[in-house]
mmCIF file of C-alpha atoms in Angstrom:
data_model
loop_
_atom_site.group_PDB
_atom_site.id
_atom_site.type_symbol
_atom_site.label_atom_id
_atom_site.label_comp_id
_atom_site.label_asym_id
_atom_site.label_seq_id
_atom_site.Cartn_x
_atom_site.Cartn_y
_atom_site.Cartn_z
ATOM 1 C CA ASP U 257 0.000 0.000 0.000
ATOM 2 C CA VAL U 258 1.127 3.579 -0.637
ATOM 3 C CA VAL U 259 2.065 5.242 2.634
ATOM 4 C CA MET U 260 1.221 8.931 2.923
ATOM 5 C CA THR U 261 3.439 10.691 5.456
ATOM 6 C CA GLN U 262 2.217 14.050 6.691
ATOM 7 C CA THR U 263 4.282 16.558 8.614
ATOM 8 C CA PRO U 264 3.973 18.141 11.031
ATOM 9 C CA VAL U 265 1.579 16.159 13.190
ATOM 10 C CA SER U 266 0.272 19.405 14.672
ATOM 11 C CA LEU U 267 0.858 23.102 14.332
ATOM 12 C CA SER U 268 -0.278 26.316 15.935
ATOM 13 C CA VAL U 269 -0.777 29.398 13.803
ATOM 14 C CA SER U 270 -1.683 32.980 14.599
ATOM 15 C CA LEU U 271 -4.763 34.500 13.039
ATOM 16 C CA GLY U 272 -3.780 36.147 9.775
ATOM 17 C CA GLY U 273 -0.602 34.107 9.572
ATOM 18 C CA GLN U 274 0.597 31.593 7.007
ATOM 19 C CA THR U 275 1.511 27.948 7.281
ATOM 20 C CA SER U 276 2.163 24.859 5.211
ATOM 21 C CA ILE U 277 1.678 21.111 5.550
ATOM 22 C CA SER U 278 3.823 18.532 3.811
ATOM 23 C CA CYS U 279 2.652 15.200 2.426
ATOM 24 C CA ARG U 280 5.067 12.641 1.019
ATOM 25 C CA SER U 281 4.051 9.405 -0.661
ATOM 26 C CA SER U 282 6.022 6.163 -0.721
ATOM 27 C CA GLN U 283 5.494 5.917 -4.488
ATOM 28 C CA SER U 284 5.028 8.404 -7.273
ATOM 29 C CA LEU U 285 1.400 9.457 -7.540
ATOM 30 C CA VAL U 286 1.501 10.040 -11.282
ATOM 31 C CA HIS U 287 -1.185 7.816 -12.772
ATOM 32 C CA SER U 288 -0.800 6.048 -16.111
ATOM 33 C CA ASP U 289 -3.415 8.478 -17.452
ATOM 34 C CA GLY U 290 -1.053 11.368 -16.708
ATOM 35 C CA ASN U 291 -3.020 12.765 -13.778
ATOM 36 C CA THR U 292 -1.765 12.972 -10.204
ATOM 37 C CA TYR U 293 -4.595 12.069 -7.840
ATOM 38 C CA LEU U 294 -3.460 13.892 -4.736
ATOM 39 C CA TYR U 295 -6.189 15.539 -2.695
ATOM 40 C CA TRP U 296 -6.324 17.656 0.475
ATOM 41 C CA TYR U 297 -9.153 17.608 3.007
ATOM 42 C CA LEU U 298 -10.051 19.534 6.142
ATOM 43 C CA GLN U 299 -12.080 17.858 8.845
ATOM 44 C CA LYS U 300 -13.471 20.405 11.266
ATOM 45 C CA PRO U 301 -14.426 19.205 14.742
ATOM 46 C CA GLY U 302 -17.538 17.034 14.646
ATOM 47 C CA GLN U 303 -17.919 17.329 10.878
ATOM 48 C CA SER U 304 -17.343 15.264 7.770
ATOM 49 C CA PRO U 305 -14.153 15.887 5.808
ATOM 50 C CA GLN U 306 -14.448 18.618 3.213
ATOM 51 C CA LEU U 307 -12.465 18.654 -0.006
ATOM 52 C CA LEU U 308 -10.113 21.595 -0.386
ATOM 53 C CA ILE U 309 -7.774 20.670 -3.249
ATOM 54 C CA TYR U 310 -7.990 17.993 -5.917
ATOM 55 C CA LYS U 311 -5.329 16.750 -8.343
ATOM 56 C CA VAL U 312 -2.537 18.571 -6.516
ATOM 57 C CA SER U 313 -3.458 22.192 -7.105
ATOM 58 C CA ASN U 314 -7.125 22.631 -8.081
ATOM 59 C CA ARG U 315 -9.379 24.297 -5.529
ATOM 60 C CA PHE U 316 -12.755 22.633 -5.028
ATOM 61 C CA SER U 317 -15.920 24.668 -5.474
ATOM 62 C CA GLY U 318 -16.261 27.365 -2.824
ATOM 63 C CA VAL U 319 -12.773 26.960 -1.369
ATOM 64 C CA PRO U 320 -11.131 30.346 -0.792
ATOM 65 C CA ASP U 321 -7.905 31.206 -2.567
ATOM 66 C CA ARG U 322 -6.158 31.301 0.816
ATOM 67 C CA PHE U 323 -5.688 27.570 0.250
ATOM 68 C CA SER U 324 -3.214 26.436 -2.375
ATOM 69 C CA GLY U 325 -1.662 23.112 -3.275
ATOM 70 C CA SER U 326 1.554 22.300 -5.045
ATOM 71 C CA GLY U 327 3.995 19.498 -5.654
ATOM 72 C CA SER U 328 4.684 16.595 -7.942
ATOM 73 C CA GLY U 329 5.691 12.945 -7.915
ATOM 74 C CA THR U 330 5.990 12.064 -4.243
ATOM 75 C CA ASP U 331 6.256 15.455 -2.558
ATOM 76 C CA PHE U 332 3.272 17.735 -1.990
ATOM 77 C CA THR U 333 2.432 20.836 0.022
ATOM 78 C CA LEU U 334 -0.716 22.564 1.195
ATOM 79 C CA LYS U 335 -0.298 26.248 1.988
ATOM 80 C CA ILE U 336 -2.770 28.243 4.027
ATOM 81 C CA SER U 337 -2.434 32.004 4.069
ATOM 82 C CA ARG U 338 -4.285 34.619 6.112
ATOM 83 C CA VAL U 339 -5.388 31.942 8.591
ATOM 84 C CA GLU U 340 -8.920 32.399 9.916
ATOM 85 C CA PRO U 341 -10.641 30.851 12.949
ATOM 86 C CA GLU U 342 -12.672 28.488 10.754
ATOM 87 C CA ASP U 343 -9.473 26.891 9.428
ATOM 88 C CA LEU U 344 -8.940 24.898 12.608
ATOM 89 C CA GLY U 345 -9.266 21.154 12.385
ATOM 90 C CA VAL U 346 -7.382 18.185 10.991
ATOM 91 C CA TYR U 347 -5.954 18.277 7.483
ATOM 92 C CA TYR U 348 -5.536 15.052 5.506
ATOM 93 C CA CYS U 349 -3.832 14.308 2.236
ATOM 94 C CA TYR U 350 -5.189 11.448 0.136
ATOM 95 C CA GLN U 351 -3.979 9.542 -2.885
ATOM 96 C CA GLY U 352 -6.350 8.089 -5.450
ATOM 97 C CA THR U 353 -3.716 6.783 -7.861
ATOM 98 C CA HIS U 354 -2.783 3.365 -6.472
ATOM 99 C CA TYR U 355 -5.103 0.761 -4.954
ATOM 100 C CA PRO U 356 -5.958 0.710 -2.174
ATOM 101 C CA PHE U 357 -6.403 4.465 -2.011
ATOM 102 C CA THR U 358 -4.900 5.840 1.192
ATOM 103 C CA PHE U 359 -4.982 8.861 3.475
ATOM 104 C CA GLY U 360 -2.244 10.528 5.444
ATOM 105 C CA SER U 361 -2.481 10.347 9.210
ATOM 106 C CA GLY U 362 -3.512 13.967 9.547
ATOM 107 C CA THR U 363 -2.161 17.329 10.699
ATOM 108 C CA LYS U 364 -4.009 19.125 13.469
ATOM 109 C CA LEU U 365 -4.107 22.877 13.080
ATOM 110 C CA GLU U 366 -4.738 25.021 16.120
ATOM 111 C CA ILE U 367 -5.215 28.750 16.232
ATOM 112 C CA LYS U 368 -2.999 30.682 18.634
ATOM 113 C CA GLN L 18 -27.861 20.452 -4.735
ATOM 114 C CA VAL L 19 -25.705 17.385 -4.122
ATOM 115 C CA GLN L 20 -26.648 15.453 -0.997
ATOM 116 C CA LEU L 21 -25.672 12.082 0.435
ATOM 117 C CA LYS L 22 -27.123 10.463 3.516
ATOM 118 C CA GLU L 23 -25.967 7.268 5.181
ATOM 119 C CA SER L 24 -28.330 5.037 7.129
ATOM 120 C CA GLY L 25 -28.042 1.767 8.968
ATOM 121 C CA PRO L 26 -27.979 0.127 12.372
ATOM 122 C CA GLY L 27 -25.979 1.866 15.046
ATOM 123 C CA LEU L 28 -25.093 -1.357 16.811
ATOM 124 C CA VAL L 29 -24.021 -4.664 15.317
ATOM 125 C CA GLN L 30 -22.992 -7.792 17.154
ATOM 126 C CA PRO L 31 -19.559 -9.320 16.563
ATOM 127 C CA SER L 32 -19.440 -11.816 13.678
ATOM 128 C CA GLN L 33 -22.646 -10.383 12.215
ATOM 129 C CA THR L 34 -23.139 -8.544 8.924
ATOM 130 C CA LEU L 35 -23.276 -4.781 8.549
ATOM 131 C CA SER L 36 -25.642 -3.304 5.967
ATOM 132 C CA LEU L 37 -25.482 0.399 5.190
ATOM 133 C CA THR L 38 -27.356 2.485 2.643
ATOM 134 C CA CYS L 39 -26.230 5.732 1.059
ATOM 135 C CA THR L 40 -29.141 7.665 -0.444
ATOM 136 C CA VAL L 41 -28.069 10.377 -2.849
ATOM 137 C CA SER L 42 -29.716 13.304 -4.591
ATOM 138 C CA GLY L 43 -28.621 16.019 -6.943
ATOM 139 C CA PHE L 44 -26.525 13.766 -9.156
ATOM 140 C CA SER L 45 -26.715 10.536 -11.100
ATOM 141 C CA LEU L 46 -25.038 7.319 -9.990
ATOM 142 C CA THR L 47 -24.482 6.422 -13.636
ATOM 143 C CA SER L 48 -22.286 9.496 -14.069
ATOM 144 C CA ASN L 49 -20.460 9.562 -10.744
ATOM 145 C CA SER L 50 -18.586 7.216 -8.476
ATOM 146 C CA VAL L 51 -19.527 6.718 -4.834
ATOM 147 C CA HIS L 52 -16.897 5.779 -2.292
ATOM 148 C CA TRP L 53 -17.146 4.573 1.279
ATOM 149 C CA VAL L 54 -14.650 5.874 3.836
ATOM 150 C CA ARG L 55 -14.571 5.015 7.527
ATOM 151 C CA GLN L 56 -13.090 6.612 10.619
ATOM 152 C CA PRO L 57 -12.625 4.777 13.945
ATOM 153 C CA PRO L 58 -13.343 6.982 16.965
ATOM 154 C CA GLY L 59 -10.541 9.513 17.435
ATOM 155 C CA LYS L 60 -8.531 8.134 14.525
ATOM 156 C CA GLY L 61 -7.830 8.867 10.871
ATOM 157 C CA LEU L 62 -9.607 8.079 7.637
ATOM 158 C CA GLU L 63 -9.578 4.750 5.804
ATOM 159 C CA TRP L 64 -10.776 4.212 2.244
ATOM 160 C CA VAL L 65 -13.148 1.244 2.213
ATOM 161 C CA GLY L 66 -14.169 0.884 -1.411
ATOM 162 C CA ALA L 67 -15.973 2.371 -4.378
ATOM 163 C CA ILE L 68 -18.590 1.721 -7.013
ATOM 164 C CA TRP L 69 -17.838 3.465 -10.278
ATOM 165 C CA SER L 70 -20.252 5.105 -12.679
ATOM 166 C CA GLY L 71 -20.303 2.004 -14.886
ATOM 167 C CA GLY L 72 -21.151 -0.217 -11.925
ATOM 168 C CA SER L 73 -17.767 -1.848 -11.376
ATOM 169 C CA THR L 74 -16.357 -1.956 -7.871
ATOM 170 C CA ASP L 75 -13.001 -1.726 -6.115
ATOM 171 C CA TYR L 76 -12.300 -2.605 -2.510
ATOM 172 C CA ASN L 77 -9.617 -2.038 0.061
ATOM 173 C CA SER L 78 -7.593 -5.221 -0.121
ATOM 174 C CA ALA L 79 -7.606 -5.479 3.682
ATOM 175 C CA LEU L 80 -11.411 -5.730 3.644
ATOM 176 C CA LYS L 81 -12.076 -7.300 0.267
ATOM 177 C CA SER L 82 -12.939 -10.778 1.500
ATOM 178 C CA ARG L 83 -15.696 -9.391 3.749
ATOM 179 C CA LEU L 84 -17.000 -6.507 1.658
ATOM 180 C CA SER L 85 -19.581 -5.920 -1.038
ATOM 181 C CA ILE L 86 -20.715 -2.625 -2.566
ATOM 182 C CA SER L 87 -23.709 -2.432 -4.880
ATOM 183 C CA ARG L 88 -26.302 0.063 -6.018
ATOM 184 C CA ASP L 89 -29.874 0.598 -7.168
ATOM 185 C CA THR L 90 -29.787 3.435 -9.669
ATOM 186 C CA SER L 91 -33.596 3.658 -9.825
ATOM 187 C CA LYS L 92 -33.651 4.499 -6.132
ATOM 188 C CA SER L 93 -30.402 6.523 -6.136
ATOM 189 C CA GLN L 94 -28.985 4.284 -3.456
ATOM 190 C CA VAL L 95 -25.627 2.671 -2.846
ATOM 191 C CA PHE L 96 -25.246 -0.253 -0.449
ATOM 192 C CA LEU L 97 -22.361 -1.486 1.648
ATOM 193 C CA LYS L 98 -22.359 -4.955 3.142
ATOM 194 C CA MET L 99 -19.557 -6.169 5.360
ATOM 195 C CA ASN L 100 -19.635 -9.541 7.073
ATOM 196 C CA SER L 101 -17.799 -11.094 10.016
ATOM 197 C CA LEU L 102 -17.686 -7.801 11.869
ATOM 198 C CA GLN L 103 -15.166 -7.326 14.653
ATOM 199 C CA THR L 104 -14.746 -4.607 17.268
ATOM 200 C CA GLU L 105 -12.088 -2.965 15.103
ATOM 201 C CA ASP L 106 -14.789 -2.267 12.516
ATOM 202 C CA THR L 107 -16.343 0.210 14.935
ATOM 203 C CA ALA L 108 -16.222 3.530 13.096
ATOM 204 C CA ILE L 109 -18.111 6.349 11.468
ATOM 205 C CA TYR L 110 -18.886 5.257 7.916
ATOM 206 C CA PHE L 111 -19.107 8.005 5.284
ATOM 207 C CA CYS L 112 -20.274 7.804 1.701
ATOM 208 C CA THR L 113 -18.888 10.346 -0.710
ATOM 209 C CA ARG L 114 -19.462 11.334 -4.300
ATOM 210 C CA SER L 115 -16.127 10.991 -6.058
ATOM 211 C CA LEU L 116 -14.410 11.992 -2.794
ATOM 212 C CA GLY L 117 -15.822 15.514 -3.302
ATOM 213 C CA ASN L 118 -19.176 15.790 -1.576
ATOM 214 C CA TRP L 119 -19.602 13.813 1.646
ATOM 215 C CA GLY L 120 -22.493 12.586 3.723
ATOM 216 C CA GLN L 121 -22.718 13.296 7.435
ATOM 217 C CA GLY L 122 -21.641 9.768 8.295
ATOM 218 C CA VAL L 123 -23.222 7.036 10.380
ATOM 219 C CA MET L 124 -21.676 5.687 13.567
ATOM 220 C CA VAL L 125 -21.478 1.898 13.698
ATOM 221 C CA THR L 126 -20.533 0.178 16.942
ATOM 222 C CA VAL L 127 -19.612 -3.490 16.967
ATOM 223 C CA SER L 128 -20.361 -4.856 20.397
ATOM 224 C CA SER L 129 -22.244 -7.629 22.119
#
């Protein structure tokens, strides 16, 4: 199975600040169809996960441009700028390239 | 408006079979995939399996021998059946449209 390693495990960010989360995969996530199926989710307390970024760098409908994704191959980053109170929760990366699809173990974001 | 709602028993006895239903609206099952994802209490996310728009299925290899996903397109419903349940199957079970839109989840507890 593809292992998705997220760092850091947790982070604390000031309101209005900027931060980034790293996700590394144990295999390249480039699919044979040329796409890279790397997604980012935020799970707010008591809620279902919500999709932020799909295929590395595409923001899902309604996601503010404070969230951006980048990376390629096995190394990916989620950047959050101008952090707001509603950004707190656990962030997960996910790969949908290799079966079984797998999630990272999560990064908990707290607001200072 | 895309909506998904999971339903099923909250409590299942060990060794018994779990049956869950995901009722969807706002999109067609013949044009979209539906995935199941689960989350043990206080833990991360695990991809369970998927039924694709054409009706084919894929399962997490760790669960494959116990798992079946099917659908009734006329009723806009997707079904998950998992047999030989154990306590480690206790989790919130989510259904999700192509990993984009998610249901609220249903808590399943395996206990005698």
